[in-house]
């Protein structure tokens, strides 16, 4: 595994700027992987990790940098829960650790470097210095990962009876003898104009 400062450089490039969220995300992913005993996320452990993220914020980009998990590789799973938390799953051992930022970490970060002008600078510095235990709480968990959730799953495409569009990864809904995509089954986030 790279050092914190190396990962922060990578994160800055990937994310476009360095911010408190990057520091928190890098620390969170480094902590998670370390607990799992995964040391070479860019080398031999490359295909071993699946990460669930529970927020779409700055930290998420940093978690992607450290774990190498990407949405397009199906190794990053997004749950839109608005929580600064992530679960790191080791596909080799089946072990999984959920890590969440403590509510107290923000307030503590604000007190460590009052000499720095902005909140972001205070947090950026403090998040690099605080102990894992001050930043995070974590628990070992079990994550059900059916075959179609695995990054390398070979999926057949099924066609929606209603709209005719193809559906992969068993995302179809079967109802009254019909095969429907999620949109046609009523989960649409858009409506036609
Ligand atoms: Zn940011
Ligand atoms: Zn459809």
Coordinates of N, CA, C and O and ligand atoms in Angstrom, one line a residue:
X1 N 0.8 -1.2 0.0 CA 0.0 0.0 0.0 C 0.9 1.3 0.0 O 1.9 1.3 0.6
X2 N 0.4 2.3 -0.7 CA 1.1 3.5 -0.7 C 1.0 4.2 0.6 O 0.2 3.9 1.5
X3 N 1.7 5.3 0.8 CA 1.6 6.1 2.0 C 0.5 7.1 1.9 O -0.1 7.3 0.8
X4 N 0.1 7.6 3.0 CA -1.1 8.6 3.1 C -0.8 9.8 2.1 O -1.6 10.1 1.3
X5 N 0.4 10.3 2.1 CA 0.7 11.5 1.3 C 0.7 11.1 -0.2 O 0.3 11.9 -1.1
X6 N 1.2 9.9 -0.5 CA 1.1 9.4 -1.9 C -0.3 9.3 -2.4 O -0.7 9.7 -3.5
X7 N -1.1 8.7 -1.6 CA -2.5 8.5 -2.0 C -3.2 9.9 -2.1 O -4.1 10.1 -2.9
X8 N -2.8 10.8 -1.2 CA -3.5 12.2 -1.3 C -3.1 12.9 -2.6 O -3.9 13.6 -3.2
X9 N -1.9 12.6 -3.0 CA -1.5 13.2 -4.4 C -2.3 12.6 -5.5 O -2.8 13.3 -6.3
X10 N -2.5 11.3 -5.4 CA -3.3 10.6 -6.4 C -4.7 11.1 -6.4 O -5.4 11.3 -7.4
X11 N -5.2 11.3 -5.2 CA -6.6 11.7 -5.0 C -6.8 13.1 -5.5 O -7.9 13.4 -6.1
X12 N -5.9 13.9 -5.3 CA -6.0 15.3 -5.7 C -6.1 15.4 -7.3 O -6.9 16.1 -7.8
X13 N -5.3 14.5 -7.9 CA -5.4 14.5 -9.4 C -6.7 13.9 -9.9 O -7.4 14.5 -10.7
X14 N -7.1 12.8 -9.3 CA -8.4 12.2 -9.7 C -9.6 13.1 -9.4 O -10.5 13.1 -10.2
X15 N -9.6 13.8 -8.3 CA -10.8 14.5 -7.9 C -10.8 16.0 -8.3 O -11.8 16.6 -8.4
X16 N -9.6 16.5 -8.7 CA -9.5 17.9 -9.2 C -9.1 18.8 -8.1 O -8.7 19.9 -8.4
X17 N -9.2 18.5 -6.8 CA -8.7 19.3 -5.8 C -8.5 18.5 -4.5 O -9.0 17.4 -4.4
X18 N -7.7 19.0 -3.6 CA -7.5 18.4 -2.4 C -8.4 19.0 -1.4 O -8.5 20.2 -1.3
X19 N -9.1 18.2 -0.6 CA -10.1 18.8 0.4 C -10.2 17.8 1.5 O -9.6 16.7 1.5
X20 N -10.9 18.2 2.6 CA -11.1 17.4 3.8 C -11.7 16.1 3.4 O -11.3 15.0 4.0
X21 N -12.6 16.1 2.5 CA -13.3 14.8 2.1 C -12.3 13.8 1.5 O -12.4 12.6 1.7
X22 N -11.3 14.3 0.7 CA -10.3 13.4 0.2 C -9.5 12.8 1.3 O -9.2 11.6 1.2
X23 N -9.1 13.6 2.3 CA -8.3 13.0 3.3 C -9.1 11.9 4.1 O -8.6 10.8 4.4
X24 N -10.3 12.3 4.4 CA -11.2 11.3 5.1 C -11.4 10.0 4.3 O -11.3 8.9 4.8
X25 N -11.6 10.2 3.0 CA -11.8 9.0 2.1 C -10.6 8.1 2.0 O -10.7 6.9 2.1
X26 N -9.4 8.8 1.9 CA -8.2 8.0 1.8 C -7.9 7.3 3.1 O -7.6 6.1 3.1
X27 N -8.1 8.0 4.2 CA -7.9 7.4 5.5 C -8.9 6.2 5.7 O -8.5 5.1 6.2
X28 N -10.1 6.4 5.3 CA -11.1 5.4 5.5 C -10.8 4.1 4.7 O -10.9 3.0 5.2
X29 N -10.4 4.3 3.5 CA -10.1 3.1 2.6 C -8.8 2.4 3.1 O -8.7 1.2 3.1
X30 N -7.8 3.2 3.5 CA -6.6 2.6 4.0 C -6.8 1.8 5.2 O -6.3 0.7 5.4
X31 N -7.6 2.4 6.1 CA -8.0 1.7 7.3 C -8.7 0.4 7.0 O -8.4 -0.7 7.6
X32 N -9.7 0.4 6.2 CA -10.5 -0.7 5.8 C -9.7 -1.8 5.2 O -9.7 -3.0 5.6
X33 N -8.8 -1.5 4.2 CA -8.0 -2.5 3.6 C -7.0 -3.1 4.5 O -6.7 -4.3 4.5
X34 N -6.4 -2.3 5.4 CA -5.4 -2.7 6.4 C -6.1 -3.8 7.3 O -5.5 -4.8 7.6
X35 N -7.3 -3.5 7.8 CA -8.0 -4.4 8.7 C -8.3 -5.7 8.0 O -8.3 -6.8 8.6
X36 N -8.5 -5.7 6.6 CA -8.8 -6.9 5.9 C -7.5 -7.6 5.5 O -7.5 -8.8 5.0
X37 N -6.4 -7.0 5.7 CA -5.1 -7.6 5.3 C -4.8 -7.5 3.9 O -4.1 -8.4 3.3
X38 N -5.4 -6.5 3.2 CA -5.2 -6.3 1.8 C -4.1 -5.2 1.6 O -4.3 -4.1 2.0
X39 N -3.0 -5.6 1.1 CA -1.8 -4.7 1.1 C -1.5 -4.2 -0.3 O -0.7 -3.2 -0.5
X40 N -2.0 -4.9 -1.4 CA -1.6 -4.5 -2.7 C -2.8 -4.3 -3.6 O -3.0 -5.0 -4.5
X41 N -3.6 -3.3 -3.3 CA -4.8 -3.1 -4.0 C -4.6 -2.8 -5.5 O -5.5 -2.9 -6.3
X42 N -3.4 -2.3 -5.8 CA -3.1 -2.0 -7.2 C -2.3 -3.2 -7.9 O -2.1 -3.2 -9.1
X43 N -1.9 -4.1 -7.0 CA -1.1 -5.3 -7.5 C -1.9 -6.6 -7.5 O -2.9 -6.7 -8.1
X44 N -1.4 -7.5 -6.7 CA -2.0 -8.8 -6.7 C -3.4 -8.9 -6.1 O -4.1 -9.8 -6.4
X45 N -3.7 -7.9 -5.3 CA -5.1 -7.9 -4.7 C -6.1 -7.1 -5.5 O -7.2 -6.8 -5.0
X46 N -5.7 -6.8 -6.7 CA -6.5 -5.9 -7.6 C -8.0 -6.3 -7.8 O -8.9 -5.5 -7.8
X47 N -8.2 -7.6 -7.9 CA -9.5 -8.1 -8.2 C -10.2 -8.7 -7.0 O -11.2 -9.4 -7.1
X48 N -9.7 -8.3 -5.8 CA -10.1 -9.0 -4.6 C -11.1 -8.2 -3.8 O -11.8 -8.6 -2.9
X49 N -11.3 -6.9 -4.2 CA -12.1 -6.0 -3.4 C -13.4 -5.5 -4.1 O -13.3 -5.2 -5.3
X50 N -14.4 -5.5 -3.3 CA -15.7 -4.8 -3.7 C -16.0 -3.8 -2.6 O -15.9 -4.2 -1.4
X51 N -16.3 -2.6 -3.0 CA -16.6 -1.6 -2.0 C -18.0 -1.0 -2.1 O -18.4 -0.6 -3.2
X52 N -18.7 -1.0 -1.0 CA -20.0 -0.3 -1.0 C -19.8 1.1 -0.4 O -19.3 1.2 0.7
X53 N -20.2 2.1 -1.1 CA -20.2 3.5 -0.5 C -21.6 3.9 -0.3 O -22.5 3.6 -1.0
X54 N -21.7 4.7 0.8 CA -23.1 5.2 1.2 C -23.3 6.6 1.0 O -24.3 7.2 1.5
X55 N -22.4 7.3 0.3 CA -22.6 8.7 0.0 C -21.9 9.0 -1.3 O -20.9 8.4 -1.7
X56 N -22.4 10.0 -2.1 CA -21.7 10.4 -3.3 C -21.1 11.8 -3.1 O -21.6 12.8 -3.5
X57 N -20.1 11.8 -2.3 CA -19.4 13.1 -2.0 C -17.9 12.9 -2.3 O -17.4 11.9 -2.8
X58 N -17.1 14.0 -1.9 CA -15.7 14.0 -2.2 C -15.0 12.7 -1.8 O -14.1 12.2 -2.5
X59 N -15.3 12.2 -0.6 CA -14.6 11.1 0.0 C -14.8 9.9 -0.9 O -13.9 9.0 -1.0
X60 N -15.9 9.8 -1.6 CA -16.1 8.6 -2.5 C -15.1 8.5 -3.6 O -14.6 7.4 -3.8
X61 N -14.7 9.6 -4.1 CA -13.6 9.6 -5.2 C -12.3 9.1 -4.6 O -11.6 8.4 -5.2
X62 N -12.0 9.5 -3.4 CA -10.8 9.1 -2.7 C -10.8 7.6 -2.4 O -9.8 6.9 -2.5
X63 N -12.0 7.1 -2.0 CA -12.1 5.7 -1.7 C -11.8 4.9 -3.0 O -11.2 3.8 -3.0
X64 N -12.3 5.4 -4.1 CA -12.0 4.8 -5.4 C -10.5 4.7 -5.8 O -10.0 3.7 -6.3
X65 N -9.8 5.8 -5.4 CA -8.4 5.9 -5.7 C -7.6 4.8 -5.0 O -6.8 4.1 -5.5
X66 N -8.0 4.7 -3.7 CA -7.2 3.7 -2.8 C -7.5 2.3 -3.1 O -6.7 1.4 -3.3
X67 N -8.8 2.0 -3.3 CA -9.3 0.6 -3.5 C -9.1 0.1 -4.9 O -9.1 -1.0 -5.2
X68 N -9.2 1.1 -5.8 CA -9.2 0.7 -7.3 C -10.6 0.3 -7.7 O -10.8 -0.1 -8.9
X69 N -11.5 0.4 -6.8 CA -12.9 0.0 -7.2 C -13.6 1.1 -8.0 O -13.6 2.2 -7.5
X70 N -14.1 0.7 -9.1 CA -14.8 1.7 -10.0 C -16.2 1.2 -10.3 O -16.4 0.0 -10.4
X71 N -17.1 2.1 -10.5 CA -18.5 1.8 -10.9 C -18.4 1.0 -12.2 O -19.1 0.0 -12.3
X72 N -17.6 1.4 -13.1 CA -17.6 0.7 -14.4 C -16.9 -0.6 -14.4 O -17.0 -1.4 -15.4
X73 N -16.3 -1.0 -13.3 CA -15.7 -2.3 -13.1 C -16.6 -3.2 -12.3 O -16.3 -4.3 -12.0
X74 N -17.7 -2.6 -11.9 CA -18.7 -3.2 -11.0 C -18.2 -3.6 -9.6 O -18.7 -4.4 -8.9
X75 N -17.1 -3.0 -9.3 CA -16.5 -3.3 -8.0 C -16.9 -2.2 -7.0 O -16.6 -2.3 -5.8
X76 N -17.5 -1.1 -7.4 CA -18.0 -0.1 -6.6 C -19.5 -0.2 -6.6 O -20.2 -0.1 -7.6
X77 N -20.1 -0.3 -5.4 CA -21.6 -0.4 -5.3 C -22.0 0.8 -4.5 O -21.5 1.1 -3.4
X78 N -23.0 1.5 -5.1 CA -23.5 2.8 -4.5 C -24.8 2.6 -3.8 O -25.8 2.2 -4.4
X79 N -24.9 2.9 -2.5 CA -26.1 3.0 -1.8 C -26.3 4.4 -1.4 O -25.6 5.0 -0.6
X80 N -27.4 5.1 -1.9 CA -27.6 6.5 -1.7 C -28.2 6.8 -0.4 O -29.4 7.1 -0.3
X81 N -27.5 6.7 0.7 CA -28.0 6.8 2.0 C -27.5 8.1 2.7 O -27.9 8.3 3.9
X82 N -26.7 8.9 2.1 CA -26.2 10.1 2.7 C -25.4 9.9 3.9 O -25.4 10.8 4.8
X83 N -24.7 8.8 4.0 CA -23.9 8.6 5.2 C -22.4 8.4 4.8 O -22.1 7.8 3.8
X84 N -21.6 9.0 5.7 CA -20.1 9.0 5.4 C -19.6 7.6 5.9 O -19.1 7.5 7.0
X85 N -19.9 6.6 5.1 CA -19.5 5.2 5.5 C -19.3 4.4 4.2 O -19.8 4.7 3.1
X86 N -18.5 3.3 4.4 CA -18.2 2.4 3.3 C -18.0 1.0 3.9 O -17.5 0.9 5.0
X87 N -18.3 0.0 3.1 CA -18.1 -1.3 3.5 C -17.1 -2.0 2.5 O -17.3 -1.9 1.3
X88 N -16.0 -2.5 3.0 CA -15.0 -3.1 2.2 C -15.1 -4.6 2.3 O -15.0 -5.2 3.3
X89 N -15.3 -5.2 1.1 CA -15.5 -6.7 1.1 C -14.3 -7.3 0.4 O -13.9 -7.0 -0.7
X90 N -13.8 -8.4 1.1 CA -12.7 -9.2 0.5 C -13.3 -10.4 -0.1 O -13.8 -11.3 0.6
X91 N -13.3 -10.4 -1.5 CA -13.9 -11.5 -2.2 C -13.2 -12.9 -1.9 O -13.7 -13.9 -2.1
X92 N -11.9 -12.8 -1.6 CA -11.1 -14.0 -1.4 C -11.5 -14.7 -0.1 O -11.6 -15.9 0.0
X93 N -11.6 -13.9 1.0 CA -11.9 -14.5 2.3 C -13.4 -14.4 2.7 O -13.8 -15.1 3.6
X94 N -14.1 -13.6 2.0 CA -15.5 -13.3 2.3 C -15.7 -12.4 3.5 O -16.8 -12.1 3.9
X95 N -14.6 -11.9 4.1 CA -14.7 -11.0 5.2 C -15.1 -9.6 4.7 O -14.7 -9.2 3.6
X96 N -15.8 -8.9 5.6 CA -16.2 -7.5 5.2 C -16.2 -6.6 6.4 O -16.6 -7.0 7.5
X97 N -15.7 -5.4 6.2 CA -15.7 -4.4 7.3 C -16.4 -3.2 6.9 O -16.1 -2.6 5.9
X98 N -17.4 -2.8 7.7 CA -18.1 -1.5 7.5 C -17.4 -0.4 8.3 O -17.3 -0.6 9.6
X99 N -17.0 0.7 7.7 CA -16.3 1.8 8.4 C -17.2 3.0 8.2 O -17.6 3.4 7.1
X100 N -17.4 3.7 9.3 CA -18.2 5.0 9.3 C -17.4 6.1 10.0 O -16.8 5.8 11.0
X101 N -17.5 7.3 9.5 CA -16.9 8.4 10.2 C -17.7 8.7 11.5 O -18.9 8.7 11.5
X102 N -17.0 9.0 12.5 CA -17.6 9.3 13.8 C -18.3 10.7 13.7 O -17.7 11.5 13.1
X103 N -19.4 10.9 14.4 CA -20.0 12.2 14.4 C -19.1 13.2 15.1 O -19.1 14.4 14.8
X104 N -18.3 12.7 16.1 CA -17.4 13.6 16.8 C -16.2 14.1 16.1 O -15.5 15.1 16.5
X105 N -15.8 13.4 15.0 CA -14.6 13.7 14.3 C -14.6 15.2 13.7 O -13.5 15.8 13.8
X106 N -15.7 15.6 13.3 CA -15.7 17.0 12.7 C -15.4 18.0 13.8 O -14.6 18.9 13.5
X107 N -16.1 17.9 14.9 CA -16.0 18.9 16.0 C -14.5 18.8 16.5 O -13.9 19.9 16.7
X108 N -14.0 17.6 16.7 CA -12.6 17.5 17.2 C -11.6 18.1 16.2 O -10.7 18.8 16.6
X109 N -11.9 17.9 14.9 CA -11.0 18.5 13.9 C -11.0 20.0 14.0 O -9.9 20.6 13.7
X110 N -12.1 20.6 14.3 CA -12.2 22.0 14.4 C -11.4 22.6 15.6 O -11.1 23.8 15.6
X111 N -11.0 21.8 16.6 CA -10.3 22.3 17.8 C -8.8 22.1 17.7 O -8.1 22.7 18.4
X112 N -8.4 21.2 16.8 CA -6.9 20.8 16.8 C -6.0 21.9 16.2 O -4.9 22.1 16.6
X113 N -6.6 22.6 15.2 CA -5.7 23.6 14.5 C -6.5 25.0 14.4 O -6.8 25.4 13.3
X114 N -6.8 25.6 15.5 CA -7.5 26.9 15.4 C -6.7 28.0 14.7 O -7.3 28.9 14.3
X115 N -5.4 27.7 14.6 CA -4.6 28.8 13.9 C -4.8 28.8 12.4 O -4.5 29.8 11.7
X116 N -5.4 27.7 11.8 CA -5.7 27.7 10.4 C -7.0 28.4 10.1 O -7.9 28.4 10.9
X117 N -7.0 29.1 9.0 CA -8.1 30.1 8.8 C -9.4 29.4 8.4 O -10.4 29.6 9.1
X118 N -9.4 28.5 7.4 CA -10.7 28.0 7.0 C -11.0 26.6 7.7 O -10.1 25.9 8.1
X119 N -12.3 26.3 7.7 CA -12.7 25.0 8.3 C -12.1 23.9 7.5 O -11.7 22.9 8.0
X120 N -12.1 24.1 6.1 CA -11.5 23.0 5.3 C -10.1 22.7 5.6 O -9.6 21.6 5.7
X121 N -9.3 23.8 5.8 CA -7.9 23.7 6.1 C -7.7 23.0 7.5 O -6.8 22.1 7.6
X122 N -8.5 23.4 8.4 CA -8.5 22.8 9.8 C -8.7 21.3 9.7 O -8.0 20.5 10.3
X123 N -9.8 21.0 9.0 CA -10.2 19.5 8.9 C -9.1 18.8 8.1 O -8.8 17.6 8.4
X124 N -8.6 19.4 7.0 CA -7.7 18.7 6.2 C -6.4 18.3 7.0 O -5.9 17.2 6.8
X125 N -6.0 19.2 7.8 CA -4.8 18.9 8.6 C -5.1 17.9 9.7 O -4.4 16.9 9.9
X126 N -6.2 18.1 10.4 CA -6.6 17.3 11.5 C -6.9 15.8 11.1 O -6.5 14.9 11.7
X127 N -7.6 15.7 9.9 CA -7.9 14.3 9.5 C -6.6 13.5 9.1 O -6.7 12.3 9.0
X128 N -5.5 14.2 8.8 CA -4.3 13.5 8.6 C -3.6 13.1 9.9 O -2.8 12.1 9.9
X129 N -3.9 13.8 11.0 CA -3.2 13.5 12.2 C -4.0 12.7 13.2 O -3.4 12.0 14.0
X130 N -5.3 12.7 13.1 CA -6.1 12.0 14.1 C -5.9 10.5 14.0 O -5.6 9.9 13.0
X131 N -6.1 9.8 15.2 CA -6.1 8.3 15.2 C -7.3 7.7 14.5 O -8.3 8.3 14.4
X132 N -7.0 6.5 14.0 CA -8.1 5.8 13.3 C -9.4 5.8 14.2 O -10.5 6.0 13.7
X133 N -9.1 5.5 15.5 CA -10.2 5.3 16.4 C -11.0 6.6 16.7 O -12.1 6.6 17.1
X134 N -10.3 7.8 16.4 CA -11.0 9.1 16.6 C -11.9 9.4 15.3 O -12.9 10.0 15.4
X135 N -11.4 8.9 14.2 CA -12.0 9.2 12.9 C -13.2 8.3 12.7 O -14.2 8.7 12.1
X136 N -13.0 7.0 13.0 CA -13.9 6.0 12.5 C -14.4 5.1 13.6 O -13.7 4.8 14.6
X137 N -15.6 4.5 13.4 CA -16.0 3.3 14.1 C -16.3 2.3 13.0 O -16.6 2.6 11.9
X138 N -16.0 1.0 13.4 CA -16.1 0.0 12.4 C -16.6 -1.3 13.0 O -16.6 -1.5 14.2
X139 N -17.2 -2.1 12.1 CA -17.7 -3.4 12.6 C -17.5 -4.4 11.5 O -17.7 -4.1 10.3
X140 N -17.2 -5.7 11.9 CA -17.2 -6.8 10.9 C -18.6 -7.1 10.6 O -19.5 -7.2 11.4
X141 N -18.9 -7.3 9.3 CA -20.3 -7.5 8.8 C -20.3 -8.7 7.8 O -19.2 -9.1 7.3
X142 N -21.5 -9.2 7.5 CA -21.6 -10.1 6.4 C -22.3 -9.5 5.3 O -23.4 -8.8 5.5
X143 N -21.8 -9.6 4.1 CA -22.4 -9.0 2.9 C -22.8 -10.1 2.0 O -22.0 -10.9 1.5
X144 N -24.1 -10.2 1.7 CA -24.6 -11.1 0.7 C -24.3 -10.6 -0.7 O -24.7 -9.6 -1.1
X145 N -23.5 -11.4 -1.3 CA -23.0 -11.0 -2.7 C -23.4 -12.1 -3.7 O -22.5 -13.0 -3.9
X146 N -24.6 -12.1 -4.2 CA -24.9 -13.1 -5.2 C -24.1 -13.0 -6.4 O -23.5 -12.0 -6.7
X147 N -24.0 -14.1 -7.2 CA -23.1 -14.2 -8.4 C -23.2 -13.0 -9.3 O -22.2 -12.5 -9.8
X148 N -24.4 -12.5 -9.5 CA -24.6 -11.4 -10.5 C -24.0 -10.1 -10.0 O -23.9 -9.1 -10.7
X149 N -23.6 -10.0 -8.7 CA -23.0 -8.8 -8.2 C -21.5 -8.8 -8.3 O -20.9 -7.8 -8.1
X150 N -20.9 -9.9 -8.7 CA -19.5 -10.0 -8.8 C -19.0 -9.3 -10.0 O -19.7 -9.3 -11.0
X151 N -17.8 -8.6 -9.9 CA -17.3 -7.8 -11.0 C -17.3 -8.6 -12.3 O -17.6 -8.1 -13.4
X152 N -16.8 -9.8 -12.3 CA -16.6 -10.6 -13.5 C -17.8 -11.4 -14.0 O -17.7 -12.2 -15.0
X153 N -19.0 -11.1 -13.5 CA -20.2 -12.0 -13.8 C -20.5 -11.8 -15.3 O -20.6 -10.7 -15.8
X154 N -20.6 -13.0 -16.0 CA -21.0 -13.0 -17.4 C -22.6 -13.0 -17.4 O -23.2 -13.9 -17.1
X155 N -23.1 -11.9 -17.9 CA -24.5 -11.7 -17.9 C -25.2 -11.9 -19.2 O -24.7 -11.5 -20.3
X156 N -26.3 -12.6 -19.2 CA -27.1 -12.7 -20.5 C -28.0 -11.4 -20.5 O -28.4 -10.9 -19.4
X157 N -28.3 -11.0 -21.7 CA -29.2 -9.8 -21.8 C -30.6 -10.3 -22.0 O -30.9 -11.2 -22.8
X158 N -31.6 -9.7 -21.3 CA -33.0 -10.0 -21.4 C -33.7 -8.7 -21.9 O -33.2 -7.6 -21.6
X159 N -34.7 -8.9 -22.7 CA -35.4 -7.7 -23.3 C -36.7 -7.5 -22.5 O -37.5 -8.4 -22.3
X160 N -36.9 -6.2 -22.2 CA -38.1 -5.8 -21.5 C -39.3 -5.9 -22.4 O -39.3 -5.5 -23.6
X161 N -40.4 -6.6 -22.0 CA -41.5 -6.8 -22.8 C -42.2 -5.5 -23.2 O -42.8 -5.4 -24.2
X162 N -42.1 -4.5 -22.3 CA -42.8 -3.2 -22.5 C -42.0 -2.3 -23.4 O -42.6 -1.8 -24.4
X163 N -40.8 -2.0 -23.1 CA -40.1 -0.9 -23.9 C -39.1 -1.5 -24.9 O -38.5 -0.8 -25.7
X164 N -38.8 -2.8 -24.8 CA -37.9 -3.4 -25.7 C -36.4 -3.2 -25.5 O -35.6 -3.6 -26.3
X165 N -36.1 -2.5 -24.4 CA -34.7 -2.3 -24.1 C -34.1 -3.5 -23.4 O -34.7 -4.2 -22.6
X166 N -32.8 -3.7 -23.6 CA -32.1 -4.8 -23.0 C -31.7 -4.6 -21.5 O -31.5 -3.5 -21.1
X167 N -31.7 -5.7 -20.7 CA -31.5 -5.6 -19.3 C -30.4 -6.6 -19.0 O -30.6 -7.8 -19.3
X168 N -29.3 -6.2 -18.3 CA -28.3 -7.1 -17.9 C -28.3 -7.3 -16.4 O -29.1 -6.7 -15.6
X169 N -27.5 -8.3 -15.9 CA -27.3 -8.5 -14.5 C -28.5 -8.8 -13.7 O -28.6 -8.4 -12.5
X170 N -29.5 -9.5 -14.3 CA -30.7 -9.9 -13.6 C -31.4 -8.8 -12.9 O -32.0 -8.9 -11.8
X171 N -31.4 -7.6 -13.5 CA -32.1 -6.5 -12.9 C -33.6 -6.4 -13.4 O -34.3 -5.5 -13.1
X172 N -34.0 -7.4 -14.1 CA -35.4 -7.4 -14.6 C -36.4 -7.7 -13.4 O -36.0 -8.3 -12.4
X173 N -37.6 -7.3 -13.7 CA -38.7 -7.6 -12.7 C -39.7 -8.5 -13.4 O -40.1 -8.2 -14.5
X174 N -40.0 -9.7 -12.8 CA -41.0 -10.6 -13.5 C -42.3 -10.4 -12.8 O -42.4 -10.5 -11.6
X175 N -43.3 -10.1 -13.6 CA -44.6 -9.8 -13.0 C -45.7 -10.3 -14.0 O -45.7 -9.9 -15.1
X176 N -46.6 -11.1 -13.5 CA -47.7 -11.6 -14.3 C -47.3 -12.1 -15.6 O -47.9 -11.8 -16.7
X177 N -46.2 -12.9 -15.6 CA -45.8 -13.5 -16.9 C -45.0 -12.6 -17.8 O -44.6 -13.0 -18.8
X178 N -44.8 -11.3 -17.3 CA -44.1 -10.4 -18.1 C -42.7 -10.1 -17.5 O -42.5 -10.3 -16.3
X179 N -41.7 -9.8 -18.4 CA -40.4 -9.4 -18.0 C -40.3 -7.9 -18.2 O -40.4 -7.4 -19.3
X180 N -40.1 -7.2 -17.1 CA -40.1 -5.7 -17.2 C -38.7 -5.2 -16.7 O -38.1 -5.7 -15.8
X181 N -38.3 -4.1 -17.3 CA -37.2 -3.3 -16.8 C -37.7 -2.6 -15.5 O -38.9 -2.4 -15.4
X182 N -36.8 -2.0 -14.8 CA -37.2 -1.3 -13.5 C -38.0 -0.1 -13.9 O -39.0 0.2 -13.1
X183 N -37.7 0.6 -15.0 CA -38.5 1.7 -15.3 C -40.0 1.4 -15.6 O -40.9 2.0 -15.1
X184 N -40.1 0.3 -16.4 CA -41.5 -0.1 -16.8 C -42.2 -0.7 -15.6 O -43.4 -0.7 -15.6
X185 N -41.4 -1.2 -14.7 CA -42.1 -1.8 -13.5 C -42.5 -0.7 -12.5 O -43.1 -1.0 -11.4
X186 N -42.2 0.6 -12.8 CA -42.7 1.7 -11.9 C -41.6 2.4 -11.2 O -41.9 3.3 -10.4
X187 N -40.3 2.1 -11.4 CA -39.3 2.7 -10.6 C -38.7 3.9 -11.3 O -37.6 4.3 -11.0
X188 N -39.4 4.4 -12.3 CA -38.8 5.5 -13.2 C -38.4 6.7 -12.4 O -39.2 7.2 -11.5
X189 N -37.2 7.3 -12.7 CA -36.8 8.5 -12.1 C -37.1 9.7 -13.0 O -36.8 10.8 -12.8
X190 N -37.6 9.3 -14.2 CA -37.9 10.4 -15.3 C -39.3 10.1 -15.8 O -39.9 9.1 -15.5
X191 N -39.9 11.2 -16.4 CA -41.1 10.9 -17.1 C -41.1 11.5 -18.5 O -40.4 12.5 -18.7
X192 N -41.7 10.8 -19.4 CA -41.6 11.3 -20.8 C -42.3 12.6 -20.9 O -43.3 12.9 -20.3
X193 N -41.8 13.5 -21.8 CA -42.4 14.8 -22.1 C -43.3 14.7 -23.3 O -43.0 13.9 -24.2
Ligands
LIG1 ZN1 -13.6 17.7 -2.7
LIG2 ZN1 -38.9 -1.4 -20.1

